[in-house]
PDB file of C-alpha atoms in Angstrom:
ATOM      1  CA  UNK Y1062      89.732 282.858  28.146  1.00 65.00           C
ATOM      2  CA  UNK Y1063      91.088 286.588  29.183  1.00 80.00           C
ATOM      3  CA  UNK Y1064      89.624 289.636  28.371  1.00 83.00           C
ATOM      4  CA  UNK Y1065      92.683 290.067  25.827  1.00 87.00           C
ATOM      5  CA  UNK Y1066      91.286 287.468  23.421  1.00 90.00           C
ATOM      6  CA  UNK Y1067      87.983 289.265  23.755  1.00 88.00           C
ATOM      7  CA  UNK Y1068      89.653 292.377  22.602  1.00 87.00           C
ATOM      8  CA  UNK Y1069      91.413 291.182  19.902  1.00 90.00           C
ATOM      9  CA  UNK Y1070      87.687 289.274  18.745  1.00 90.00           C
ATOM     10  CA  UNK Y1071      85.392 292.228  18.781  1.00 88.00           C
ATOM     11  CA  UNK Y1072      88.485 294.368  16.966  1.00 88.00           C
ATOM     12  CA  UNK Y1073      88.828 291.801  14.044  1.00 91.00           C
ATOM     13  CA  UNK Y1074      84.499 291.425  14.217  1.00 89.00           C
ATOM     14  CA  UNK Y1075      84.509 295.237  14.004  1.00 85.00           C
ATOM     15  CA  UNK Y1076      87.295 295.899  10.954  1.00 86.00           C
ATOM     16  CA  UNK Y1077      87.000 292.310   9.203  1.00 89.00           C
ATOM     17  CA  UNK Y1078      90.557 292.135   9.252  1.00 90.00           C
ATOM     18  CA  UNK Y1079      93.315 290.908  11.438  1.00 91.00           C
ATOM     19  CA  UNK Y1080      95.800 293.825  10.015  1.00 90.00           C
ATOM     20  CA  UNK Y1081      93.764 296.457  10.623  1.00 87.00           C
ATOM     21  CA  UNK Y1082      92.290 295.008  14.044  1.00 88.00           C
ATOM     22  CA  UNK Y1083      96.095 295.150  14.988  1.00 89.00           C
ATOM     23  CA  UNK Y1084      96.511 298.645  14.486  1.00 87.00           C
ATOM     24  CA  UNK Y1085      93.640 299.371  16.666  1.00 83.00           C
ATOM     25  CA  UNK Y1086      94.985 297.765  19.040  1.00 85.00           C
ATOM     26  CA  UNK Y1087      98.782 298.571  18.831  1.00 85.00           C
ATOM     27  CA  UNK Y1088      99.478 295.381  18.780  1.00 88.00           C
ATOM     28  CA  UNK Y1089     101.415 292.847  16.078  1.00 90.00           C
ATOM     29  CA  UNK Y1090      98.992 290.734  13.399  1.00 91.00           C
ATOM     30  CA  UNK Y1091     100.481 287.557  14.717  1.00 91.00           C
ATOM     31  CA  UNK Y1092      99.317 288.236  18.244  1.00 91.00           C
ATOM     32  CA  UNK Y1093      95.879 289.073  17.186  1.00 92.00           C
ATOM     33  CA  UNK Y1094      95.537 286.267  15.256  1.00 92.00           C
ATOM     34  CA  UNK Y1095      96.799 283.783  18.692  1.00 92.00           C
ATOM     35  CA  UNK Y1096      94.744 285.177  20.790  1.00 91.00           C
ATOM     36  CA  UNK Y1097      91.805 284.859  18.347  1.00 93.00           C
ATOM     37  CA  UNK Y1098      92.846 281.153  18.196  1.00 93.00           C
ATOM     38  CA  UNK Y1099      92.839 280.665  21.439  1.00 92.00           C
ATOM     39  CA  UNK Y1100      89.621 281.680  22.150  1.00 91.00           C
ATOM     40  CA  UNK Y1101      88.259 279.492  19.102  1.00 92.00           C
ATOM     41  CA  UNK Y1102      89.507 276.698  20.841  1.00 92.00           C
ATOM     42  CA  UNK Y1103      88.408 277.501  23.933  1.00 90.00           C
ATOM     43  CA  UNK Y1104      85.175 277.422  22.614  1.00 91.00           C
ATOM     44  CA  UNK Y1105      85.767 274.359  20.256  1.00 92.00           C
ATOM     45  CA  UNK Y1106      84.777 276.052  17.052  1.00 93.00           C
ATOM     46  CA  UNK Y1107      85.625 279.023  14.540  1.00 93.00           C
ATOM     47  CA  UNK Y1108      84.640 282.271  15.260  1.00 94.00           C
ATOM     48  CA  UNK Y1109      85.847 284.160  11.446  1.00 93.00           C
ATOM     49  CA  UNK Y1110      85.204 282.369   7.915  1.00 92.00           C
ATOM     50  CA  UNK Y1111      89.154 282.936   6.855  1.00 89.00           C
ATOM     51  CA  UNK Y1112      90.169 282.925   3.192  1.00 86.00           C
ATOM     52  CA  UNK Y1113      92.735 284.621   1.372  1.00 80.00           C
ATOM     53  CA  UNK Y1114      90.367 287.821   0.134  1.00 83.00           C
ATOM     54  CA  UNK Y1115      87.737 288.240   3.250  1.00 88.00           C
ATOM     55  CA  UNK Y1116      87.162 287.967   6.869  1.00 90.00           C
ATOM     56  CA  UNK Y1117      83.624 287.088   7.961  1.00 91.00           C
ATOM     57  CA  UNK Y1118      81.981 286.110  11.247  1.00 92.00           C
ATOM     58  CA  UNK Y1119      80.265 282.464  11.729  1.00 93.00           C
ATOM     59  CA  UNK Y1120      76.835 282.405  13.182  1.00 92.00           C
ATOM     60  CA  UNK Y1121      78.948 281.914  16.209  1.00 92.00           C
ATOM     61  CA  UNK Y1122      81.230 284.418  15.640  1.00 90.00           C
ATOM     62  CA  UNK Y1123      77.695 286.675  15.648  1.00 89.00           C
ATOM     63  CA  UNK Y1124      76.447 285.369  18.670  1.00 89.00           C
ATOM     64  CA  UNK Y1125      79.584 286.204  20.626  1.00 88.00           C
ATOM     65  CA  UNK Y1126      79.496 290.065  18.858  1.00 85.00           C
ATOM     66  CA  UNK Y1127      76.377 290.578  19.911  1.00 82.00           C
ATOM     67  CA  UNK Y1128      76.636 289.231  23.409  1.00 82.00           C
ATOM     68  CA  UNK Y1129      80.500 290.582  23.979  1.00 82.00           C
ATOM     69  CA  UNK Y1130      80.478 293.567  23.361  1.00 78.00           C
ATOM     70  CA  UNK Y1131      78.233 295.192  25.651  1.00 74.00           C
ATOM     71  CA  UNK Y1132      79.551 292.915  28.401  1.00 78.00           C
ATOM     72  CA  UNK Y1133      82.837 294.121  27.370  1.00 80.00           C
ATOM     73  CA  UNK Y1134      82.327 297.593  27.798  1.00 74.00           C
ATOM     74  CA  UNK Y1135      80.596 297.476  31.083  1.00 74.00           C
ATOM     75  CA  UNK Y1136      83.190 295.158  32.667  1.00 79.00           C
ATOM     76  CA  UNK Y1137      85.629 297.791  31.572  1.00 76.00           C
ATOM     77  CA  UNK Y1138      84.179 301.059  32.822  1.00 73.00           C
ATOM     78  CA  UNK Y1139      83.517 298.554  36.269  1.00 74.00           C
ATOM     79  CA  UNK Y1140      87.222 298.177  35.823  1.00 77.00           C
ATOM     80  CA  UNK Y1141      88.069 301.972  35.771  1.00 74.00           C
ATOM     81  CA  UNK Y1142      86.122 302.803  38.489  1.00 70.00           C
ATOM     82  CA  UNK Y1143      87.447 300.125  40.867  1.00 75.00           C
ATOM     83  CA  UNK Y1144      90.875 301.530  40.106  1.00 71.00           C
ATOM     84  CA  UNK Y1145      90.140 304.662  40.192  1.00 62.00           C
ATOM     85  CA  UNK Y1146      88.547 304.674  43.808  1.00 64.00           C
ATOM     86  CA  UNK Y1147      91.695 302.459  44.902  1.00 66.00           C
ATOM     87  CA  UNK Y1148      93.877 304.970  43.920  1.00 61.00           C
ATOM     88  CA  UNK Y1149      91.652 307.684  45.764  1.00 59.00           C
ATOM     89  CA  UNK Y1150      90.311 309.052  42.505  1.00 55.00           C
ATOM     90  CA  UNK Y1151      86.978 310.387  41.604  1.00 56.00           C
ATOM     91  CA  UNK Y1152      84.537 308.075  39.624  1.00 78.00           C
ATOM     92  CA  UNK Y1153      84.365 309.403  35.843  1.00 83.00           C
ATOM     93  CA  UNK Y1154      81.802 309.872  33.463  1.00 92.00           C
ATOM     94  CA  UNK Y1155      83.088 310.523  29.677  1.00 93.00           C
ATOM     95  CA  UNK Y1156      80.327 312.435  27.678  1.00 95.00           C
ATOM     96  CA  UNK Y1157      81.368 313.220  23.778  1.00 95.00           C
ATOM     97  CA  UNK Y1158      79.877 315.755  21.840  1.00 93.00           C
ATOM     98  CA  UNK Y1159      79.964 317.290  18.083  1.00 89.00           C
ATOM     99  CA  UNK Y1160      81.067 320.844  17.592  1.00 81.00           C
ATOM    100  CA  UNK Y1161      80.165 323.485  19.447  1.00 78.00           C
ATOM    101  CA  UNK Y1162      78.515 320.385  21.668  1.00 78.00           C
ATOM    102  CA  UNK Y1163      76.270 321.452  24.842  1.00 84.00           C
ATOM    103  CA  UNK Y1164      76.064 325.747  23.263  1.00 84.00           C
ATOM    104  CA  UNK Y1165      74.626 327.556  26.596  1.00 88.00           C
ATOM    105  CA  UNK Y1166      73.280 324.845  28.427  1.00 91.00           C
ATOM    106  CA  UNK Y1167      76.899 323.379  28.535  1.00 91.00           C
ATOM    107  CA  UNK Y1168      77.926 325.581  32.195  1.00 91.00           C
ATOM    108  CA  UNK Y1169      74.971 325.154  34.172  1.00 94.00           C
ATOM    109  CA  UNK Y1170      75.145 321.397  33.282  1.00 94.00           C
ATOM    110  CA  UNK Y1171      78.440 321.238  34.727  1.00 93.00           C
ATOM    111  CA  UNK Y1172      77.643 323.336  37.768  1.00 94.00           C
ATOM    112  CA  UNK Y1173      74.668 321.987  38.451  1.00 95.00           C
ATOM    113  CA  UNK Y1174      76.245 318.191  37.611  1.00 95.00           C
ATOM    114  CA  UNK Y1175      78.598 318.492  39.785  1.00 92.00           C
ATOM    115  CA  UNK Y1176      76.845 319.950  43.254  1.00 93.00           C
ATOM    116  CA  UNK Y1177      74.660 316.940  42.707  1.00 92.00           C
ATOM    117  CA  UNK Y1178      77.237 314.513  42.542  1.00 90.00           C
ATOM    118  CA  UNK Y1179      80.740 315.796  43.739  1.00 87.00           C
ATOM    119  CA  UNK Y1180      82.208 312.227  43.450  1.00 84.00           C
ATOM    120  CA  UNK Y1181      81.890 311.768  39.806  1.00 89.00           C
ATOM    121  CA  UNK Y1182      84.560 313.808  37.766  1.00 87.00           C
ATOM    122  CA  UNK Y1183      82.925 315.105  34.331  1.00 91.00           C
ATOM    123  CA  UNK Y1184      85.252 314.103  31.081  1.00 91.00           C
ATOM    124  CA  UNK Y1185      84.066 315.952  28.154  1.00 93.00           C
ATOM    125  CA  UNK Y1186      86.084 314.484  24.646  1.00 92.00           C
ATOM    126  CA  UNK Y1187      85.153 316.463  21.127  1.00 91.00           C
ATOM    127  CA  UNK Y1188      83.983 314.468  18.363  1.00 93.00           C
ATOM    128  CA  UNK Y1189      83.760 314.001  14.782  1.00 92.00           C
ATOM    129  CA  UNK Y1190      81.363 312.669  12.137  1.00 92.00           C
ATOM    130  CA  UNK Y1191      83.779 310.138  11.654  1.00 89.00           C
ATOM    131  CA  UNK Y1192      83.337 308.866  15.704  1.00 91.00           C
ATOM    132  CA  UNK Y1193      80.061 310.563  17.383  1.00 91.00           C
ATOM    133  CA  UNK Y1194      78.407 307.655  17.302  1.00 94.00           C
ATOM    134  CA  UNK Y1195      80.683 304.782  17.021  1.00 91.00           C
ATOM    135  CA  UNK Y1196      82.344 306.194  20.411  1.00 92.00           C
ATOM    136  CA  UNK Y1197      79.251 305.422  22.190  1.00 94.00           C
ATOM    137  CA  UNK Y1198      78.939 302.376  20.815  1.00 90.00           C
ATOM    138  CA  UNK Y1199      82.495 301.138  21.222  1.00 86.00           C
ATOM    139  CA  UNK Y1200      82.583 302.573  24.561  1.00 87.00           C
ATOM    140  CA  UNK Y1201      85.006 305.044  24.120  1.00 88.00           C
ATOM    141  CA  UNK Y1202      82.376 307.607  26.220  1.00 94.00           C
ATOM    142  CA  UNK Y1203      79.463 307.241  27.543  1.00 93.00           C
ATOM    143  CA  UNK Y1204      77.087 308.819  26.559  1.00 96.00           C
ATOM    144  CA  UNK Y1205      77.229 311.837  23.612  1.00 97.00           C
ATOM    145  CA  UNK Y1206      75.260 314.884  22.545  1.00 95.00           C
ATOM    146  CA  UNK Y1207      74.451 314.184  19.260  1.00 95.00           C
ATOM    147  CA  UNK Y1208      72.336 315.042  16.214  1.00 94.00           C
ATOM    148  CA  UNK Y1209      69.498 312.958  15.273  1.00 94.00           C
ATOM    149  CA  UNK Y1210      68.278 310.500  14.398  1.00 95.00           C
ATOM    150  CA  UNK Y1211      70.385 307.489  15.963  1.00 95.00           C
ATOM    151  CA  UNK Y1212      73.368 306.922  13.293  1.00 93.00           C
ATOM    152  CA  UNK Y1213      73.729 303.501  14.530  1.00 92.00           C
ATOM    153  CA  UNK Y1214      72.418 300.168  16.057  1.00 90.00           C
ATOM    154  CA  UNK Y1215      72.509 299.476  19.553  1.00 90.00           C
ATOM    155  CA  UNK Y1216      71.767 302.798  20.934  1.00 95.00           C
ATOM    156  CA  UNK Y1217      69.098 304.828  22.712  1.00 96.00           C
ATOM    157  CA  UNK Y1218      68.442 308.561  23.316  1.00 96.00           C
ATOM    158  CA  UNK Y1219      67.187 310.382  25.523  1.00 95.00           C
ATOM    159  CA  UNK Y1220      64.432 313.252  25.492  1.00 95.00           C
ATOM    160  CA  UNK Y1221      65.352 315.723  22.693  1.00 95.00           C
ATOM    161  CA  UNK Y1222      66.840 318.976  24.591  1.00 94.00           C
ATOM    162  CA  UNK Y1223      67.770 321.326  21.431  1.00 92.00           C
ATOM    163  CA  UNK Y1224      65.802 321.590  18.181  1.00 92.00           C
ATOM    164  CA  UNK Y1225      67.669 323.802  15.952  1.00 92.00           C
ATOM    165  CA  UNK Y1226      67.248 325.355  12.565  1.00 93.00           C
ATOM    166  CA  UNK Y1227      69.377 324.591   9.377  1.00 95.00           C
ATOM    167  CA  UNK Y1228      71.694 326.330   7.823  1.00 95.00           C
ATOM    168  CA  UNK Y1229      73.584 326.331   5.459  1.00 97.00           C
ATOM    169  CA  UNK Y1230      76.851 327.417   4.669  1.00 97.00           C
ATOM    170  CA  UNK Y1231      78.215 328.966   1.423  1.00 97.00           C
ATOM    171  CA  UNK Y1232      80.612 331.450   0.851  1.00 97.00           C
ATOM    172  CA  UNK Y1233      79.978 335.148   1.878  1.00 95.00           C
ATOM    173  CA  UNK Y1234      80.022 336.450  -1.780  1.00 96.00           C
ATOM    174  CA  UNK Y1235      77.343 333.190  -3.602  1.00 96.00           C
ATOM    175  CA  UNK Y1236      74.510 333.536  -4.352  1.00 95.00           C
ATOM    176  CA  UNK Y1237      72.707 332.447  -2.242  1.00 96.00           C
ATOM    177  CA  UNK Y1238      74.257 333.976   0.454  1.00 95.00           C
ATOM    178  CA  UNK Y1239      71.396 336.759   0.124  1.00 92.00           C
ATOM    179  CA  UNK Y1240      68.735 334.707   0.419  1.00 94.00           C
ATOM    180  CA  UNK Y1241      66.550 335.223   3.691  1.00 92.00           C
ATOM    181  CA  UNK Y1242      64.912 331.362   3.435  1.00 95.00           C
ATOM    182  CA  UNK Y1243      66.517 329.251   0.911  1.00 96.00           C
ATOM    183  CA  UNK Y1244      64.583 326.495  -1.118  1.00 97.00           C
ATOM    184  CA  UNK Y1245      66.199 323.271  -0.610  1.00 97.00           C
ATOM    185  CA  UNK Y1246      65.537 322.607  -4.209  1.00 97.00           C
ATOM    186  CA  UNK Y1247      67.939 324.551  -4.902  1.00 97.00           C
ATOM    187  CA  UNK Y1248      70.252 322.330  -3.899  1.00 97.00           C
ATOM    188  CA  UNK Y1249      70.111 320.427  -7.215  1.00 96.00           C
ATOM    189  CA  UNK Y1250      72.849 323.328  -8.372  1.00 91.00           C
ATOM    190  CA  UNK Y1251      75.334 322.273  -5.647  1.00 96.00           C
ATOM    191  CA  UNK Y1252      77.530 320.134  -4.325  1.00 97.00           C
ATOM    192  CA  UNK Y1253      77.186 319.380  -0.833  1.00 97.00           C
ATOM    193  CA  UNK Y1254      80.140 317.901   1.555  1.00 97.00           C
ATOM    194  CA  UNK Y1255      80.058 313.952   2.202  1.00 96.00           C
ATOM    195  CA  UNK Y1256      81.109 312.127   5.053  1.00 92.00           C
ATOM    196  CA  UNK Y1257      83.790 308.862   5.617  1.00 89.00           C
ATOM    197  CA  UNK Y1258      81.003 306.042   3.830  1.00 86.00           C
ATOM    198  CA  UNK Y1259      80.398 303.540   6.516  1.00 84.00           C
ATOM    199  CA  UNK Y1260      80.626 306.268   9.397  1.00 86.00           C
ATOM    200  CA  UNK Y1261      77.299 306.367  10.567  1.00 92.00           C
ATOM    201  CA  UNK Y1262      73.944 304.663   8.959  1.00 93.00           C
ATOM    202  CA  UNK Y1263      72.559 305.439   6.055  1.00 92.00           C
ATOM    203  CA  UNK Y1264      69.007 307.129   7.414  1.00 94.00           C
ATOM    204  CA  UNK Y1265      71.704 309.654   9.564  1.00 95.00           C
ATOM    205  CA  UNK Y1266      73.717 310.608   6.332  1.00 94.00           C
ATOM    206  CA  UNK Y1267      70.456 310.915   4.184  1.00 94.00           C
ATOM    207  CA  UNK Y1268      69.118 313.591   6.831  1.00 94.00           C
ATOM    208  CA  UNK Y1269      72.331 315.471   7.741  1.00 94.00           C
ATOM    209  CA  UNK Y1270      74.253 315.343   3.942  1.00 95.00           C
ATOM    210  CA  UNK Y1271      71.262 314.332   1.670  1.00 95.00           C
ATOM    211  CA  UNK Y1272      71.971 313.426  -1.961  1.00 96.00           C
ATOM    212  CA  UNK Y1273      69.003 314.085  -2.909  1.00 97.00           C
ATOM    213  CA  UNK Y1274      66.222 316.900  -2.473  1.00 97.00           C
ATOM    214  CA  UNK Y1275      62.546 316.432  -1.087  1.00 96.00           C
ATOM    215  CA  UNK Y1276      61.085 316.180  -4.226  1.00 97.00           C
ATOM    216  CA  UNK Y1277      64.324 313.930  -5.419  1.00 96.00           C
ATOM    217  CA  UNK Y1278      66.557 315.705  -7.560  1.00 97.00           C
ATOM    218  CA  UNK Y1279      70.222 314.644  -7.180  1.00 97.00           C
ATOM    219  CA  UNK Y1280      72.470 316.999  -5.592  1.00 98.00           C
ATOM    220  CA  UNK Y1281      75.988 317.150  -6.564  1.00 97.00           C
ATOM    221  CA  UNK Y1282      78.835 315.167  -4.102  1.00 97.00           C
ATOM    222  CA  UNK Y1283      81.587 317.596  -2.604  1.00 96.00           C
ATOM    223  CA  UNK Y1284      85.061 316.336  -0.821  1.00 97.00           C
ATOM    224  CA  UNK Y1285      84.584 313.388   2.209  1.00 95.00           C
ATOM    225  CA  UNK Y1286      85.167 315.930   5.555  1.00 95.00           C
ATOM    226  CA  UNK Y1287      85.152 314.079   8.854  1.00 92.00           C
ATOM    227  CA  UNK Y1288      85.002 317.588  11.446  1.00 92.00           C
ATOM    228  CA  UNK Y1289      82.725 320.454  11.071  1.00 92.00           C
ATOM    229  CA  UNK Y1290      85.818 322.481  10.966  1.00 92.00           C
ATOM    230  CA  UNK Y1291      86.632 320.390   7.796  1.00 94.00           C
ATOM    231  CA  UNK Y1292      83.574 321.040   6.379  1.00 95.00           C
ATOM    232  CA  UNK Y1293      83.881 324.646   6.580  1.00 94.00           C
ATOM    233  CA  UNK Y1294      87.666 325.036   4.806  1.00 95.00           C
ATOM    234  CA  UNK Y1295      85.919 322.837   2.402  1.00 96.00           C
ATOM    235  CA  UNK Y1296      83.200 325.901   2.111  1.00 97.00           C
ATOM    236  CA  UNK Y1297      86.162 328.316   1.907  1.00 95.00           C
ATOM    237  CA  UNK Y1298      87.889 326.506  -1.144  1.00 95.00           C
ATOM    238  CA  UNK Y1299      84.875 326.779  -2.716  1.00 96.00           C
ATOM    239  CA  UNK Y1300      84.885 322.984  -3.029  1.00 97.00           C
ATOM    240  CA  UNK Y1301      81.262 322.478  -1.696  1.00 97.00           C
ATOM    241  CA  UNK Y1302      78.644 323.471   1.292  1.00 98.00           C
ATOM    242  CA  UNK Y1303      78.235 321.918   4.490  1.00 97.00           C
ATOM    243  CA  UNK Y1304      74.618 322.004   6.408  1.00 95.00           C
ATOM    244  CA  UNK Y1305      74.856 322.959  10.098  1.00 93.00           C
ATOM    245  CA  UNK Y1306      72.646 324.144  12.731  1.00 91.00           C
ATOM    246  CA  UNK Y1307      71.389 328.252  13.848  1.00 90.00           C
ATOM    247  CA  UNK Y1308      74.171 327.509  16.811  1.00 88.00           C
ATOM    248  CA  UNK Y1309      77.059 326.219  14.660  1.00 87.00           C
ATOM    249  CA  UNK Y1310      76.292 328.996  12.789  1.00 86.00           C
ATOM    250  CA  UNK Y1311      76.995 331.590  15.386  1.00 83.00           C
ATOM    251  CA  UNK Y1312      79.622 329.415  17.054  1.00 84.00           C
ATOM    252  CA  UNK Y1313      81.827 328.956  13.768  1.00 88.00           C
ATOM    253  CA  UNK Y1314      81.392 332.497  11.758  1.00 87.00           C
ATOM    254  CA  UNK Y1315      83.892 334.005   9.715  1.00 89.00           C
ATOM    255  CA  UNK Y1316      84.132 337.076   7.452  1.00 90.00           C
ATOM    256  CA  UNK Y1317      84.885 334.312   4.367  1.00 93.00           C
ATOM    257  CA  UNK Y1318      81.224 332.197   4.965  1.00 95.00           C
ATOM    258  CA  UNK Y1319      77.800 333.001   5.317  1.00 96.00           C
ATOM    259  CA  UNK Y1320      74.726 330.873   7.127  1.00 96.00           C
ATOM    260  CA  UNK Y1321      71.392 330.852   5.008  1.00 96.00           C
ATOM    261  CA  UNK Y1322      68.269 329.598   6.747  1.00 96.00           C
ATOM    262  CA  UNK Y1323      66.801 326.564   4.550  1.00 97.00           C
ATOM    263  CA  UNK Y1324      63.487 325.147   4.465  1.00 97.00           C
ATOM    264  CA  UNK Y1325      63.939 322.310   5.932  1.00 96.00           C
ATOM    265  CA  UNK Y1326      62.646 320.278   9.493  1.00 94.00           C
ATOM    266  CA  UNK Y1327      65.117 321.785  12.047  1.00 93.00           C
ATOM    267  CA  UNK Y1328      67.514 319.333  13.992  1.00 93.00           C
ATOM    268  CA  UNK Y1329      67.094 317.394  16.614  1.00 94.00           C
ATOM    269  CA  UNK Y1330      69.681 316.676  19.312  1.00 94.00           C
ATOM    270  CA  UNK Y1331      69.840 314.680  22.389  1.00 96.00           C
ATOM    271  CA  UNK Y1332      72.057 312.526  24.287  1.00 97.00           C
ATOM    272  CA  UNK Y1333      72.554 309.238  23.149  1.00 97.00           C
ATOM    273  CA  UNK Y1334      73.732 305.980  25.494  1.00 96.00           C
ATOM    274  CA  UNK Y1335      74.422 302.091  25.078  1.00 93.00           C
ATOM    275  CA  UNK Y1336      70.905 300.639  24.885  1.00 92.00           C
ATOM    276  CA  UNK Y1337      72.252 298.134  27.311  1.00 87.00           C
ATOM    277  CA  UNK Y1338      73.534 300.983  29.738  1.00 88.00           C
ATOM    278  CA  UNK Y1339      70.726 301.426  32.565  1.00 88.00           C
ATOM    279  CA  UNK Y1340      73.239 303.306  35.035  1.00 88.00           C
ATOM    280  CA  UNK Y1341      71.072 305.237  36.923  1.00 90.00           C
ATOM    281  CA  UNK Y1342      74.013 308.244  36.687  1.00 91.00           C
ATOM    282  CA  UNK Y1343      72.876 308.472  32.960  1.00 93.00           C
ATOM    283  CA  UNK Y1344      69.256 309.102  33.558  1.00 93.00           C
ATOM    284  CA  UNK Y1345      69.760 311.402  36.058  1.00 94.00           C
ATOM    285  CA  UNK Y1346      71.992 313.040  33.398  1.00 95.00           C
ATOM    286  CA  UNK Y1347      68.819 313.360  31.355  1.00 95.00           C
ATOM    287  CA  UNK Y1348      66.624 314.426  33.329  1.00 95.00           C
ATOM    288  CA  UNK Y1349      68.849 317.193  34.381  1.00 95.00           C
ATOM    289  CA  UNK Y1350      70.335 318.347  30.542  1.00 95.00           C
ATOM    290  CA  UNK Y1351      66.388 318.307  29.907  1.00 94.00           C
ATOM    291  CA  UNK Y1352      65.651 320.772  33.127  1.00 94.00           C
ATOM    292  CA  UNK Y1353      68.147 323.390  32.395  1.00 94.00           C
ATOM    293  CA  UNK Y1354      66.805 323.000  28.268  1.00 93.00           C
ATOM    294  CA  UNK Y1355      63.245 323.896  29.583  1.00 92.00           C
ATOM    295  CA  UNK Y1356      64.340 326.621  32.233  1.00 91.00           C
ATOM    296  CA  UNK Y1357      66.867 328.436  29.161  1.00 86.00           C
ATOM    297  CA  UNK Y1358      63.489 328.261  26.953  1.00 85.00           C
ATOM    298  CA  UNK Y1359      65.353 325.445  24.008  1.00 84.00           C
ATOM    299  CA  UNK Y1360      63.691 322.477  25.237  1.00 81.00           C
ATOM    300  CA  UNK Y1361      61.037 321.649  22.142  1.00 80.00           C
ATOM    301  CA  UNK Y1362      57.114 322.027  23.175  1.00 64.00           C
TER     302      UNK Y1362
END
């Protein structure tokens, strides 16, 4: 058993099919489907229900998921760090964000990051709604800034650094662009962008691009975006409106849209980690992001 044949079994338990889990990978279907093999026998049983229509997991397929993939991850970032301090390299730390990410706590959390721990070089990668959260939990960072609540399983956040009121964003000449506090009831007239189905969970998509109002009238379905930046052309075409955040708003304004205040809870945002991740790097990284939020004055009460 290599860590190759684990590779190729959490990318087929992740997409549910071998061609797919190929492309992930870069690698051919036929190879995929070996190593997967080998590691079935390994183990003396099958991992995937095959037939000619569907891919599913075996209760022992499951068990392996579930026990894998953090292992996985960790033995891979233990990996990177052993080769990076061979090679005379700084130890990294990848943090994603969404957007405009960090806004003005984003400098003195480098600065004040870095004096604290000079060995550890700060990687920052940008987002989408498509891979905020699934980045963290595939261990493509980690740990992101992102909205709440958690958009998937497995995951953790830490103390909520930014609450920030919701906008929305129409263009500059609707009607509602007026408005001083818009009633989200009004939403029942619109169409409001969606995101890729299967992204994120359904409790995150319900908050951030409901379908429905508070008191449950259906609100209309705009084009599938999977940026902010997306969201907005969609704004410009006139094709639907995207709900952002106060920041966002300042952060992406144009002469073409305007940002309407709406009655609604404002957003949480924190940084969100493998629940299985108890590097003591990342809770320092907390307990700092949450410092500089209370000294700028963010940091909720």
């Amino acid at each position: 058993m290599d860590l190759r044949q684990l590779d190729c079994f959490l990318a087929v338990a992740s997409e549910l099919h071998f061609g797919r889990a190929a492309e992930k990978l870069y690698m051919s279907q036929s190879s995929v489907s070996e190593a997967v093999k080998a590691l079935e026998r390994a183990l003396g049983a099958p991992l995937f229900d095959r037939t000619s229509r569907r891919v599913a997991l075996t209760p022992l397929g499951e068990t392996l998921r579930q026990g894998a993939a953090p292992a996985v991850i960790m033995l891979k970032a233990a990996l990177d760090d052993c080769r990076r301090q061979a090679s005379g390299k700084q130890r990294r730390l990848s943090i994603g964000f969404l957007g405009g990410g960090f806004y003005e706590l984003y400098r003195p959390l480098v600065a004040e990051f870095t004096a604290a721990h000079p060995g550890v070089e700060l990687d920052f990668t940008e987002l989408t709604y498509v891979t905020h959260y699934a980045a963290v939990a595939d261990g493509s960072v980690d740990v992101a800034f992102c909205r709440l609540p958690l958009g998937a399983d497995g995951l953790c956040h830490g103390p909520i650094v930014l609450r920030d009121q919701r906008m929305l964003c129409v263009p500059h000449d609707h009607p509602f662009a007026a408005a001083h506090l818009l009633d989200p009831e009004l939403l029942a007239r619109e169409r409001l962008v969606r995101m890729v189905p299967g992204s994120v969970n359904q409790e995150w998509q319900d908050y951030h691009f409901p379908r429905h109002t508070p008191r449950g009238k259906p609100i209309g379905d705009g084009p599938i975006v999977r940026t902010v930046r997306e969201g907005i052309e969609a704004v410009n075409a006139r094709q639907g409106l995207l709900m952002l955040t106060k920041r966002a708003a300042s952060y992406y304004a144009t002469p073409q849209i305007a940002f309407v205040e709406i009655d609604l809870p404002a957003m949480p945002s924190a940084l969100v980690r493998r629940i299985d991740d108890h590097r003591p790097i990342l809770q320092e990284l907390d307990a700092l992001l949450l410092r500089i939020a209370m000294r700028y004055g963010v940091a909720p009460g």
